[in-house]
mmCIF file of C-alpha atoms in Angstrom:
data_model
loop_
_atom_site.group_PDB
_atom_site.id
_atom_site.type_symbol
_atom_site.label_atom_id
_atom_site.label_comp_id
_atom_site.label_asym_id
_atom_site.label_seq_id
_atom_site.Cartn_x
_atom_site.Cartn_y
_atom_site.Cartn_z
ATOM 1 C CA MET A 1 -8.944 -0.879 -14.791
ATOM 2 C CA HIS A 2 -11.574 -0.236 -12.120
ATOM 3 C CA TYR A 3 -15.299 -0.631 -11.552
ATOM 4 C CA PHE A 4 -16.325 2.957 -10.720
ATOM 5 C CA ASP A 5 -18.604 4.129 -13.536
ATOM 6 C CA LEU A 6 -21.516 6.440 -14.249
ATOM 7 C CA LYS A 7 -24.914 4.782 -14.420
ATOM 8 C CA ASP A 8 -27.974 6.931 -15.150
ATOM 9 C CA GLY A 9 -25.948 10.037 -14.373
ATOM 10 C CA VAL A 10 -24.701 8.845 -10.971
ATOM 11 C CA LEU A 11 -21.276 7.414 -10.169
ATOM 12 C CA HIS A 12 -21.468 3.821 -8.946
ATOM 13 C CA ALA A 13 -19.045 1.424 -7.302
ATOM 14 C CA GLU A 14 -19.881 -1.739 -9.226
ATOM 15 C CA GLY A 15 -23.656 -1.984 -8.700
ATOM 16 C CA VAL A 16 -23.881 0.408 -5.726
ATOM 17 C CA SER A 17 -24.814 4.074 -6.092
ATOM 18 C CA LEU A 18 -22.309 6.320 -4.318
ATOM 19 C CA GLU A 19 -25.077 8.862 -3.837
ATOM 20 C CA GLU A 20 -27.132 6.325 -1.887
ATOM 21 C CA LEU A 21 -24.052 5.116 -0.036
ATOM 22 C CA ALA A 22 -23.235 8.662 1.109
ATOM 23 C CA ALA A 23 -26.785 9.080 2.412
ATOM 24 C CA GLU A 24 -26.503 5.802 4.323
ATOM 25 C CA VAL A 25 -22.942 5.946 5.692
ATOM 26 C CA GLY A 26 -22.034 9.631 5.539
ATOM 27 C CA THR A 27 -18.849 11.273 4.326
ATOM 28 C CA PRO A 28 -15.901 11.175 4.125
ATOM 29 C CA THR A 29 -15.837 7.436 3.420
ATOM 30 C CA TYR A 30 -13.472 5.109 1.597
ATOM 31 C CA VAL A 31 -15.214 2.772 -0.834
ATOM 32 C CA TYR A 32 -13.466 -0.337 -2.205
ATOM 33 C CA SER A 33 -14.406 -2.505 -5.173
ATOM 34 C CA SER A 34 -14.029 -6.272 -4.724
ATOM 35 C CA ALA A 35 -14.172 -6.811 -8.489
ATOM 36 C CA THR A 36 -11.178 -4.510 -9.004
ATOM 37 C CA LEU A 37 -9.139 -6.281 -6.321
ATOM 38 C CA ARG A 38 -9.917 -9.653 -7.884
ATOM 39 C CA ARG A 39 -9.105 -8.434 -11.393
ATOM 40 C CA HIS A 40 -5.729 -6.977 -10.423
ATOM 41 C CA TYR A 41 -4.717 -10.097 -8.515
ATOM 42 C CA GLY A 42 -5.867 -12.272 -11.424
ATOM 43 C CA LEU A 43 -3.815 -10.326 -13.969
ATOM 44 C CA LEU A 44 -0.661 -10.683 -11.896
ATOM 45 C CA ARG A 45 -1.364 -14.342 -11.102
ATOM 46 C CA ASP A 46 -1.905 -15.177 -14.772
ATOM 47 C CA ALA A 47 1.329 -13.405 -15.717
ATOM 48 C CA CYS A 48 3.298 -15.334 -13.083
ATOM 49 C CA ASP A 49 1.796 -18.659 -14.121
ATOM 50 C CA ALA A 50 2.689 -17.951 -17.750
ATOM 51 C CA HIS A 51 6.347 -17.703 -16.742
ATOM 52 C CA LYS A 52 6.472 -20.586 -14.250
ATOM 53 C CA PRO A 53 9.671 -22.151 -15.697
ATOM 54 C CA ALA A 54 11.613 -18.976 -14.833
ATOM 55 C CA LEU A 55 9.749 -17.885 -11.692
ATOM 56 C CA GLY A 56 8.741 -21.185 -10.116
ATOM 57 C CA ASP A 57 5.526 -21.204 -8.097
ATOM 58 C CA ALA A 58 5.783 -17.467 -7.609
ATOM 59 C CA LEU A 59 4.214 -16.056 -4.467
ATOM 60 C CA ILE A 60 2.158 -12.881 -4.745
ATOM 61 C CA ALA A 61 2.325 -11.284 -1.301
ATOM 62 C CA PHE A 62 0.148 -8.174 -1.000
ATOM 63 C CA ALA A 63 1.916 -5.305 0.798
ATOM 64 C CA VAL A 64 -0.338 -4.926 3.829
ATOM 65 C CA LYS A 65 0.933 -1.403 4.490
ATOM 66 C CA ALA A 66 -0.919 -0.253 1.362
ATOM 67 C CA ASN A 67 -4.343 -1.203 2.720
ATOM 68 C CA SER A 68 -4.626 -3.211 5.916
ATOM 69 C CA ASN A 69 -8.416 -3.445 6.249
ATOM 70 C CA LEU A 70 -9.319 -7.006 7.250
ATOM 71 C CA SER A 71 -12.024 -7.342 4.606
ATOM 72 C CA VAL A 72 -9.674 -6.194 1.850
ATOM 73 C CA LEU A 73 -7.049 -8.672 3.043
ATOM 74 C CA ALA A 74 -9.632 -11.463 3.293
ATOM 75 C CA THR A 75 -10.855 -10.763 -0.251
ATOM 76 C CA LEU A 76 -7.308 -11.308 -1.515
ATOM 77 C CA ALA A 77 -6.591 -14.230 0.831
ATOM 78 C CA LYS A 78 -9.530 -16.158 -0.618
ATOM 79 C CA LEU A 79 -7.801 -15.908 -4.005
ATOM 80 C CA GLY A 80 -4.607 -17.436 -2.620
ATOM 81 C CA CYS A 81 -2.763 -14.171 -2.119
ATOM 82 C CA GLY A 82 -0.025 -13.965 0.499
ATOM 83 C CA ALA A 83 1.015 -10.971 2.595
ATOM 84 C CA ASP A 84 4.101 -8.794 2.850
ATOM 85 C CA THR A 85 4.187 -7.425 6.401
ATOM 86 C CA VAL A 86 6.379 -4.969 8.290
ATOM 87 C CA SER A 87 5.161 -5.307 11.901
ATOM 88 C CA GLU A 88 3.662 -7.808 14.310
ATOM 89 C CA GLY A 89 0.375 -5.981 13.931
ATOM 90 C CA GLU A 90 0.366 -6.533 10.186
ATOM 91 C CA ILE A 91 1.229 -10.214 10.657
ATOM 92 C CA ARG A 92 -1.714 -10.516 13.042
ATOM 93 C CA ARG A 93 -3.993 -8.774 10.536
ATOM 94 C CA ALA A 94 -2.910 -11.110 7.750
ATOM 95 C CA LEU A 95 -3.496 -14.181 9.908
ATOM 96 C CA ALA A 96 -6.894 -12.884 11.057
ATOM 97 C CA ALA A 97 -7.877 -12.343 7.415
ATOM 98 C CA GLY A 98 -7.082 -15.948 6.539
ATOM 99 C CA VAL A 99 -3.549 -15.709 5.125
ATOM 100 C CA PRO A 100 -1.617 -18.766 6.393
ATOM 101 C CA GLY A 101 1.799 -18.233 7.951
ATOM 102 C CA GLU A 102 3.560 -19.991 5.088
ATOM 103 C CA ARG A 103 2.374 -17.205 2.735
ATOM 104 C CA ILE A 104 3.498 -14.328 4.972
ATOM 105 C CA ILE A 105 6.802 -12.493 4.472
ATOM 106 C CA PHE A 106 8.116 -10.369 7.354
ATOM 107 C CA SER A 107 10.096 -7.346 6.179
ATOM 108 C CA GLY A 108 11.108 -4.083 7.835
ATOM 109 C CA VAL A 109 14.249 -2.292 8.938
ATOM 110 C CA GLY A 110 13.455 -2.142 12.669
ATOM 111 C CA LYS A 111 11.944 -5.429 13.837
ATOM 112 C CA THR A 112 11.993 -5.810 17.623
ATOM 113 C CA ASP A 113 13.012 -9.015 19.403
ATOM 114 C CA ALA A 114 9.377 -9.535 20.397
ATOM 115 C CA GLU A 115 8.262 -9.209 16.774
ATOM 116 C CA LEU A 116 10.939 -11.636 15.583
ATOM 117 C CA ALA A 117 9.864 -14.133 18.250
ATOM 118 C CA PHE A 118 6.229 -13.799 17.191
ATOM 119 C CA ALA A 119 7.111 -14.331 13.525
ATOM 120 C CA ILE A 120 8.951 -17.530 14.451
ATOM 121 C CA GLU A 121 6.055 -18.738 16.613
ATOM 122 C CA VAL A 122 3.452 -18.364 13.865
ATOM 123 C CA GLY A 123 5.701 -19.861 11.181
ATOM 124 C CA VAL A 124 6.000 -17.094 8.609
ATOM 125 C CA ARG A 125 7.369 -18.062 5.203
ATOM 126 C CA GLN A 126 10.552 -16.046 5.685
ATOM 127 C CA ILE A 127 12.052 -13.148 7.590
ATOM 128 C CA ASN A 128 13.820 -10.598 5.407
ATOM 129 C CA VAL A 129 16.935 -9.606 7.372
ATOM 130 C CA GLU A 130 18.086 -6.034 6.746
ATOM 131 C CA SER A 131 21.324 -5.650 8.751
ATOM 132 C CA SER A 132 24.100 -7.487 10.557
ATOM 133 C CA ALA A 133 22.697 -6.285 13.890
ATOM 134 C CA GLU A 134 19.304 -7.772 13.064
ATOM 135 C CA LEU A 135 20.840 -11.082 11.995
ATOM 136 C CA GLU A 136 22.715 -11.424 15.291
ATOM 137 C CA ARG A 137 19.587 -10.593 17.304
ATOM 138 C CA LEU A 138 17.521 -13.041 15.281
ATOM 139 C CA ILE A 139 20.047 -15.818 15.887
ATOM 140 C CA VAL A 140 19.767 -15.226 19.646
ATOM 141 C CA VAL A 141 15.952 -15.109 19.544
ATOM 142 C CA ALA A 142 15.738 -18.264 17.408
ATOM 143 C CA ALA A 143 18.245 -20.135 19.581
ATOM 144 C CA ALA A 144 16.087 -19.446 22.647
ATOM 145 C CA LYS A 145 13.199 -21.103 20.811
ATOM 146 C CA SER A 146 15.316 -23.970 19.410
ATOM 147 C CA ALA A 147 14.229 -22.783 15.973
ATOM 148 C CA SER A 148 15.851 -22.144 12.607
ATOM 149 C CA PRO A 149 13.533 -19.811 10.644
ATOM 150 C CA ALA A 150 13.936 -19.292 6.901
ATOM 151 C CA ILE A 151 15.516 -15.938 6.100
ATOM 152 C CA ALA A 152 16.396 -13.822 3.077
ATOM 153 C CA ILE A 153 19.029 -11.100 3.140
ATOM 154 C CA ARG A 154 17.675 -7.779 1.887
ATOM 155 C CA VAL A 155 20.067 -6.159 -0.551
ATOM 156 C CA ASN A 156 20.438 -2.449 -1.176
ATOM 157 C CA PRO A 157 21.488 -2.520 -4.847
ATOM 158 C CA LYS A 158 22.218 1.228 -4.923
ATOM 159 C CA ILE A 159 19.452 1.602 -7.482
ATOM 160 C CA GLY A 160 16.779 3.927 -6.180
ATOM 161 C CA ALA A 161 13.502 4.579 -7.976
ATOM 162 C CA GLY A 162 9.994 5.785 -7.255
ATOM 163 C CA GLY A 163 7.489 8.564 -7.677
ATOM 164 C CA HIS A 164 8.924 10.705 -4.855
ATOM 165 C CA ALA A 165 12.141 10.911 -2.822
ATOM 166 C CA LYS A 166 10.258 9.791 0.291
ATOM 167 C CA ILE A 167 9.220 6.486 -1.321
ATOM 168 C CA THR A 168 12.563 5.638 -2.909
ATOM 169 C CA THR A 169 14.060 2.763 -0.913
ATOM 170 C CA GLY A 170 16.949 1.275 -2.917
ATOM 171 C CA GLY A 171 19.358 4.189 -3.175
ATOM 172 C CA ALA A 172 22.799 4.148 -1.557
ATOM 173 C CA GLY A 173 21.695 6.578 1.157
ATOM 174 C CA ASP A 174 18.399 4.861 1.981
ATOM 175 C CA LYS A 175 17.988 3.033 5.283
ATOM 176 C CA PHE A 176 16.825 -0.283 3.815
ATOM 177 C CA GLY A 177 18.939 -3.383 3.312
ATOM 178 C CA VAL A 178 22.727 -3.768 3.035
ATOM 179 C CA PRO A 179 25.220 -3.293 0.178
ATOM 180 C CA VAL A 180 26.062 -6.250 -2.050
ATOM 181 C CA GLU A 181 29.375 -7.217 -0.443
ATOM 182 C CA GLU A 182 27.910 -7.024 3.051
ATOM 183 C CA ALA A 183 24.918 -9.092 1.937
ATOM 184 C CA LEU A 184 27.230 -11.836 0.648
ATOM 185 C CA SER A 185 29.093 -11.822 3.957
ATOM 186 C CA LEU A 186 25.833 -11.951 5.962
ATOM 187 C CA TYR A 187 24.623 -14.886 3.871
ATOM 188 C CA ALA A 188 27.791 -16.808 4.715
ATOM 189 C CA ARG A 189 27.394 -15.896 8.408
ATOM 190 C CA ALA A 190 23.788 -17.109 8.369
ATOM 191 C CA SER A 191 24.759 -20.337 6.624
ATOM 192 C CA ALA A 192 27.190 -21.094 9.452
ATOM 193 C CA SER A 193 24.505 -20.762 12.134
ATOM 194 C CA PRO A 194 22.170 -23.632 13.106
ATOM 195 C CA HIS A 195 19.562 -21.098 14.243
ATOM 196 C CA VAL A 196 18.657 -19.524 10.888
ATOM 197 C CA THR A 197 18.176 -21.053 7.432
ATOM 198 C CA PRO A 198 19.177 -18.690 4.598
ATOM 199 C CA VAL A 199 17.019 -19.425 1.559
ATOM 200 C CA GLY A 200 17.422 -16.381 -0.635
ATOM 201 C CA LEU A 201 17.824 -12.682 -1.291
ATOM 202 C CA ALA A 202 15.373 -9.794 -1.307
ATOM 203 C CA CYS A 203 15.221 -6.252 -2.610
ATOM 204 C CA HIS A 204 12.695 -3.438 -2.939
ATOM 205 C CA ILE A 205 13.920 -0.243 -4.571
ATOM 206 C CA GLY A 206 10.932 2.071 -4.336
ATOM 207 C CA SER A 207 7.273 2.739 -4.942
ATOM 208 C CA GLN A 208 5.225 4.160 -7.842
ATOM 209 C CA ILE A 209 7.891 3.133 -10.386
ATOM 210 C CA THR A 210 6.770 3.736 -13.971
ATOM 211 C CA ASP A 211 9.959 2.653 -15.780
ATOM 212 C CA LEU A 212 11.076 -0.990 -15.766
ATOM 213 C CA THR A 213 14.747 -0.110 -16.314
ATOM 214 C CA PRO A 214 15.746 0.377 -12.633
ATOM 215 C CA LEU A 215 13.788 -2.723 -11.622
ATOM 216 C CA GLU A 216 15.577 -4.760 -14.278
ATOM 217 C CA GLY A 217 18.891 -3.467 -12.973
ATOM 218 C CA ALA A 218 18.044 -4.469 -9.399
ATOM 219 C CA PHE A 219 16.890 -7.942 -10.442
ATOM 220 C CA GLY A 220 20.126 -8.338 -12.381
ATOM 221 C CA VAL A 221 22.080 -7.620 -9.190
ATOM 222 C CA LEU A 222 20.141 -10.389 -7.420
ATOM 223 C CA ARG A 223 20.941 -12.789 -10.246
ATOM 224 C CA GLN A 224 24.661 -12.050 -10.077
ATOM 225 C CA MET A 225 24.644 -12.456 -6.294
ATOM 226 C CA THR A 226 22.805 -15.773 -6.577
ATOM 227 C CA GLU A 227 25.435 -17.090 -8.949
ATOM 228 C CA THR A 228 28.228 -15.889 -6.648
ATOM 229 C CA LEU A 229 26.675 -17.474 -3.554
ATOM 230 C CA ARG A 230 26.113 -20.779 -5.335
ATOM 231 C CA ALA A 231 29.702 -20.772 -6.575
ATOM 232 C CA ASP A 232 30.722 -20.461 -2.917
ATOM 233 C CA GLY A 233 28.643 -23.516 -2.032
ATOM 234 C CA HIS A 234 25.538 -21.808 -0.629
ATOM 235 C CA SER A 235 21.948 -22.762 -1.413
ATOM 236 C CA VAL A 236 19.752 -20.006 -2.879
ATOM 237 C CA THR A 237 16.220 -21.108 -3.704
ATOM 238 C CA ARG A 238 14.153 -17.898 -3.422
ATOM 239 C CA LEU A 239 14.369 -14.353 -4.728
ATOM 240 C CA ASP A 240 12.021 -11.761 -3.233
ATOM 241 C CA LEU A 241 11.668 -9.055 -5.899
ATOM 242 C CA GLY A 242 9.664 -6.633 -3.791
ATOM 243 C CA GLY A 243 6.969 -4.443 -5.309
ATOM 244 C CA GLY A 244 6.856 -0.869 -6.479
ATOM 245 C CA LEU A 245 5.279 -0.993 -9.940
ATOM 246 C CA GLY A 246 3.328 2.230 -10.465
ATOM 247 C CA VAL A 247 -0.292 2.871 -11.330
ATOM 248 C CA PRO A 248 -1.712 5.529 -13.683
ATOM 249 C CA TYR A 249 -2.871 8.242 -11.253
ATOM 250 C CA TYR A 250 -2.878 10.717 -14.139
ATOM 251 C CA GLY A 251 -4.473 8.277 -16.546
ATOM 252 C CA GLU A 252 -1.276 7.903 -18.572
ATOM 253 C CA ALA A 253 -1.169 4.947 -20.940
ATOM 254 C CA ASP A 254 2.575 4.384 -20.720
ATOM 255 C CA THR A 255 2.626 2.859 -17.234
ATOM 256 C CA PRO A 256 4.022 -0.659 -17.740
ATOM 257 C CA PRO A 257 1.334 -3.356 -17.432
ATOM 258 C CA PRO A 258 1.850 -6.187 -14.923
ATOM 259 C CA SER A 259 2.406 -8.635 -17.800
ATOM 260 C CA ALA A 260 5.437 -6.662 -19.042
ATOM 261 C CA TYR A 261 6.795 -6.344 -15.503
ATOM 262 C CA VAL A 262 6.555 -10.083 -14.835
ATOM 263 C CA ALA A 263 7.931 -10.950 -18.275
ATOM 264 C CA MET A 264 10.962 -8.757 -17.590
ATOM 265 C CA ALA A 265 11.547 -10.476 -14.231
ATOM 266 C CA ALA A 266 11.254 -13.887 -15.878
ATOM 267 C CA ARG A 267 13.765 -12.906 -18.542
ATOM 268 C CA VAL A 268 16.309 -11.742 -15.948
ATOM 269 C CA LEU A 269 15.904 -14.819 -13.734
ATOM 270 C CA ASP A 270 15.577 -17.401 -16.499
ATOM 271 C CA GLY A 271 17.619 -20.525 -15.807
ATOM 272 C CA LEU A 272 18.297 -19.785 -12.120
ATOM 273 C CA ASN A 273 15.699 -22.300 -10.920
ATOM 274 C CA VAL A 274 14.459 -20.112 -8.070
ATOM 275 C CA GLU A 275 11.022 -19.364 -6.639
ATOM 276 C CA ALA A 276 10.171 -15.692 -7.011
ATOM 277 C CA ALA A 277 8.034 -13.532 -4.758
ATOM 278 C CA PHE A 278 6.320 -10.286 -5.736
ATOM 279 C CA GLU A 279 5.044 -7.784 -3.168
ATOM 280 C CA PRO A 280 2.507 -5.520 -4.922
ATOM 281 C CA GLY A 281 0.557 -3.031 -2.838
ATOM 282 C CA ARG A 282 -0.439 0.049 -4.797
ATOM 283 C CA LEU A 283 -0.706 -2.068 -7.967
ATOM 284 C CA MET A 284 -3.461 -4.145 -6.382
ATOM 285 C CA ALA A 285 -5.324 -1.617 -4.255
ATOM 286 C CA ALA A 286 -4.939 1.950 -5.542
ATOM 287 C CA ASN A 287 -7.534 1.837 -8.318
ATOM 288 C CA ALA A 288 -9.755 -0.436 -6.225
ATOM 289 C CA GLY A 289 -10.718 2.412 -3.918
ATOM 290 C CA VAL A 290 -12.076 5.962 -3.874
ATOM 291 C CA LEU A 291 -12.521 8.514 -1.120
ATOM 292 C CA LEU A 292 -16.092 9.785 -1.143
ATOM 293 C CA SER A 293 -16.493 13.347 0.134
ATOM 294 C CA ARG A 294 -19.033 16.181 0.181
ATOM 295 C CA VAL A 295 -18.587 19.855 -0.690
ATOM 296 C CA ILE A 296 -19.059 22.013 2.406
ATOM 297 C CA GLN A 297 -18.960 25.284 0.503
ATOM 298 C CA VAL A 298 -17.306 27.154 -2.347
ATOM 299 C CA ASN A 299 -15.285 30.170 -1.214
ATOM 300 C CA GLU A 300 -14.855 32.791 -3.936
ATOM 301 C CA ARG A 301 -12.495 35.585 -2.895
ATOM 302 C CA THR A 302 -12.191 39.067 -4.280
ATOM 303 C CA ASP A 303 -8.656 38.289 -5.461
ATOM 304 C CA GLY A 304 -10.120 35.746 -7.874
ATOM 305 C CA ARG A 305 -9.147 32.532 -6.065
ATOM 306 C CA ARG A 306 -11.851 29.922 -5.803
ATOM 307 C CA PHE A 307 -11.671 27.321 -3.000
ATOM 308 C CA LEU A 308 -13.609 24.075 -3.128
ATOM 309 C CA VAL A 309 -13.906 23.213 0.578
ATOM 310 C CA LEU A 310 -14.576 19.518 1.218
ATOM 311 C CA ASP A 311 -15.414 17.548 4.343
ATOM 312 C CA ALA A 312 -12.407 15.289 3.635
ATOM 313 C CA ALA A 313 -9.068 16.601 4.848
ATOM 314 C CA MET A 314 -5.360 15.849 4.917
ATOM 315 C CA ASN A 315 -5.861 13.584 7.927
ATOM 316 C CA ASP A 316 -8.178 11.433 5.759
ATOM 317 C CA LEU A 317 -5.936 11.354 2.650
ATOM 318 C CA MET A 318 -2.329 12.280 3.441
ATOM 319 C CA ARG A 319 -0.714 11.591 0.057
ATOM 320 C CA PRO A 320 -1.136 15.076 -1.480
ATOM 321 C CA ALA A 321 0.267 16.813 1.617
ATOM 322 C CA LEU A 322 3.030 14.254 2.152
ATOM 323 C CA TYR A 323 4.114 13.487 -1.420
ATOM 324 C CA ASP A 324 2.517 16.249 -3.541
ATOM 325 C CA ALA A 325 0.512 13.360 -4.973
ATOM 326 C CA PHE A 326 -2.135 13.748 -7.660
ATOM 327 C CA HIS A 327 -5.627 12.249 -7.347
ATOM 328 C CA ASP A 328 -8.234 12.770 -10.032
ATOM 329 C CA LEU A 329 -11.398 14.370 -8.650
ATOM 330 C CA LYS A 330 -14.786 13.391 -10.049
ATOM 331 C CA ALA A 331 -18.341 14.506 -9.326
ATOM 332 C CA VAL A 332 -20.734 11.773 -8.227
ATOM 333 C CA THR A 333 -23.539 13.497 -10.156
ATOM 334 C CA PRO A 334 -21.752 15.581 -12.818
ATOM 335 C CA ARG A 335 -23.360 18.757 -14.062
ATOM 336 C CA ALA A 336 -22.609 20.523 -17.312
ATOM 337 C CA GLY A 337 -20.853 23.854 -17.289
ATOM 338 C CA GLU A 338 -17.661 25.757 -17.935
ATOM 339 C CA MET A 339 -14.477 24.321 -16.455
ATOM 340 C CA ARG A 340 -12.967 26.626 -13.837
ATOM 341 C CA PRO A 341 -9.809 26.568 -11.683
ATOM 342 C CA TYR A 342 -10.311 25.542 -8.058
ATOM 343 C CA ASP A 343 -8.030 25.115 -5.091
ATOM 344 C CA VAL A 344 -9.353 21.909 -3.534
ATOM 345 C CA VAL A 345 -8.964 22.032 0.247
ATOM 346 C CA GLY A 346 -10.185 20.449 3.462
ATOM 347 C CA PRO A 347 -11.247 21.941 6.824
ATOM 348 C CA VAL A 348 -8.058 21.146 8.811
ATOM 349 C CA CYS A 349 -6.191 24.164 10.190
ATOM 350 C CA GLU A 350 -3.064 23.673 8.076
ATOM 351 C CA THR A 351 -2.141 25.283 4.783
ATOM 352 C CA GLY A 352 -0.891 21.821 3.870
ATOM 353 C CA ASP A 353 -4.509 20.652 3.923
ATOM 354 C CA THR A 354 -4.648 21.258 0.178
ATOM 355 C CA PHE A 355 -5.405 18.493 -2.314
ATOM 356 C CA ALA A 356 -4.891 20.530 -5.497
ATOM 357 C CA ARG A 357 -4.243 24.066 -6.677
ATOM 358 C CA ASP A 358 -5.737 25.596 -9.812
ATOM 359 C CA ARG A 359 -7.358 22.297 -10.751
ATOM 360 C CA ALA A 360 -9.693 22.738 -13.734
ATOM 361 C CA LEU A 361 -13.069 21.345 -12.657
ATOM 362 C CA PRO A 362 -16.728 21.638 -13.662
ATOM 363 C CA PRO A 363 -19.100 23.737 -11.535
ATOM 364 C CA PHE A 364 -19.641 22.613 -7.933
ATOM 365 C CA GLU A 365 -22.078 23.750 -5.275
ATOM 366 C CA ALA A 366 -22.391 23.160 -1.544
ATOM 367 C CA GLY A 367 -23.698 19.654 -0.869
ATOM 368 C CA ASP A 368 -22.314 18.081 -4.050
ATOM 369 C CA LEU A 369 -20.596 14.733 -3.715
ATOM 370 C CA VAL A 370 -17.111 14.138 -5.108
ATOM 371 C CA VAL A 371 -14.650 11.256 -5.122
ATOM 372 C CA PHE A 372 -10.881 11.142 -5.100
ATOM 373 C CA MET A 373 -9.971 8.397 -7.542
ATOM 374 C CA SER A 374 -7.198 5.826 -7.069
ATOM 375 C CA ALA A 375 -7.350 6.225 -3.288
ATOM 376 C CA GLY A 376 -7.400 2.564 -2.285
ATOM 377 C CA ALA A 377 -3.694 2.434 -1.407
ATOM 378 C CA TYR A 378 -1.990 4.522 1.288
ATOM 379 C CA GLY A 379 -5.268 6.240 2.049
ATOM 380 C CA ALA A 380 -7.183 4.939 5.059
ATOM 381 C CA VAL A 381 -4.067 3.258 6.470
ATOM 382 C CA MET A 382 -2.370 6.656 6.870
ATOM 383 C CA SER A 383 -5.386 8.490 8.254
ATOM 384 C CA SER A 384 -5.536 10.005 11.725
ATOM 385 C CA GLU A 385 -7.853 11.850 14.083
ATOM 386 C CA TYR A 386 -5.970 15.151 13.807
ATOM 387 C CA ASN A 387 -8.140 18.134 14.827
ATOM 388 C CA THR A 388 -10.275 15.514 16.659
ATOM 389 C CA ARG A 389 -11.851 14.504 13.388
ATOM 390 C CA PRO A 390 -13.307 10.973 13.390
ATOM 391 C CA LEU A 391 -11.506 8.411 11.253
ATOM 392 C CA THR A 392 -13.159 7.873 7.889
ATOM 393 C CA ALA A 393 -15.537 4.969 7.509
ATOM 394 C CA GLU A 394 -14.582 2.211 5.056
ATOM 395 C CA VAL A 395 -17.027 0.314 2.845
ATOM 396 C CA LEU A 396 -16.500 -2.774 0.676
ATOM 397 C CA VAL A 397 -18.681 -3.302 -2.379
ATOM 398 C CA ASP A 398 -19.218 -6.634 -4.122
ATOM 399 C CA GLY A 399 -21.658 -6.420 -7.014
ATOM 400 C CA ASP A 400 -24.801 -4.815 -5.656
ATOM 401 C CA ARG A 401 -23.849 -5.560 -2.038
ATOM 402 C CA SER A 402 -22.064 -3.199 0.329
ATOM 403 C CA ALA A 403 -20.829 -3.517 3.891
ATOM 404 C CA VAL A 404 -19.298 -1.075 6.355
ATOM 405 C CA ILE A 405 -15.937 -2.666 7.094
ATOM 406 C CA ARG A 406 -14.692 0.061 9.443
ATOM 407 C CA PRO A 407 -17.381 2.158 11.114
ATOM 408 C CA ARG A 408 -16.799 5.830 11.755
ATOM 409 C CA PRO A 409 -16.261 6.309 15.506
ATOM 410 C CA THR A 410 -18.566 8.612 17.427
ATOM 411 C CA TYR A 411 -17.125 11.503 19.424
ATOM 412 C CA ASP A 412 -18.099 9.689 22.626
ATOM 413 C CA GLU A 413 -16.142 6.618 21.491
ATOM 414 C CA MET A 414 -13.127 8.765 20.679
ATOM 415 C CA LEU A 415 -13.159 10.482 24.070
ATOM 416 C CA ALA A 416 -13.734 7.206 25.933
ATOM 417 C CA ARG A 417 -10.374 5.906 24.699
ATOM 418 C CA GLU A 418 -8.586 8.481 26.871
ATOM 419 C CA PRO A 419 -9.127 7.860 30.583
ATOM 420 C CA MET A 420 -8.531 10.974 32.666
ATOM 421 C CA ALA A 421 -5.540 10.888 35.010
ATOM 422 C CA ASP A 422 -6.831 10.016 38.520
ATOM 423 C CA TRP A 423 -5.602 13.238 40.145
ATOM 424 C CA LEU A 424 -7.602 15.331 37.653
ATOM 425 C CA ASN A 425 -10.903 13.854 38.793
ATOM 426 C CA ASP A 426 -10.792 15.468 42.241
#
């Protein structure tokens, strides 16, 4: 569900014309819908509340890596949403957006001592420990601060899943978490230390998962481990279930709804008397955003290939180049005509700067506006200034209001960030 619809022949974001927005802000530009963000959070919150006996007061912690814009985070924070973070920078963003420390989870396979110290200082809800080396470093850092932060041990259940090998995180060969037996040992080690307080277990097996079966298997592993730890006299009060539920990029109807996902988790955890945490990212933000772009020209070659050249490029939306990801492409002001195959490309000097090949699309001309749908997650956060192209602007829409929430830098601003070495100024 999203709020990008045609009105009087022009695509709108809620009550704002994308044609008028392009004239005002320029292209390429990310546009986010507040109503979509609120709806997706509300659906997940309602599902969790409906299963409170099994899930406790479940925390929904938005995965900041999916979309870290402060206004997006603040929109969710005002609803009571927490934050799943993987760096000190993301913790700082969450705090700046109004997420209190007690609703922030700190994950990540390579936390530095400085980041661990910062997480302790600001009082995050828990630190998800991913290795024995990290646990020993955390104990030293916490001891120096006379602290005992809450921790969860991240388990690698040897169940990998996801829409691409590069976003599968729970397989035996993946770098995240530790195997079950090692996790049980680490929990006992943590319980023996006065400088950390083990409260639970965590797992996250991948991203863009469209089948609940592997998730159910991973949650079952956490249940078995909880029962084993309790039998050994340890307290386990929280289970962090991660995120990863997919969204319908292709428009398929068989992607599991959040209600089914939460109901499955509740069924697996029923009777454990734990507090669950969910870490959705893509589920909340993907369909809440589009990338607005303009056609530079249409190149028609003598060999029959037709290239739709846009002013958006791989540095603006990396997912197709990085993951062979699909994004539906829509005209802002559709025109009638025969569908034709296009290679959709950007202006960056890389063959990889290709969004789609042989995509059947209606007629386009130079100057037409298009949008990449479902671009609100892993879009702007992964953008760069490759080829010295300015970062895309970002806009948040709420009803008939819009605001630029990340301005596009000027070339002068970009160059000013790089002071010349002194000896080159002679």
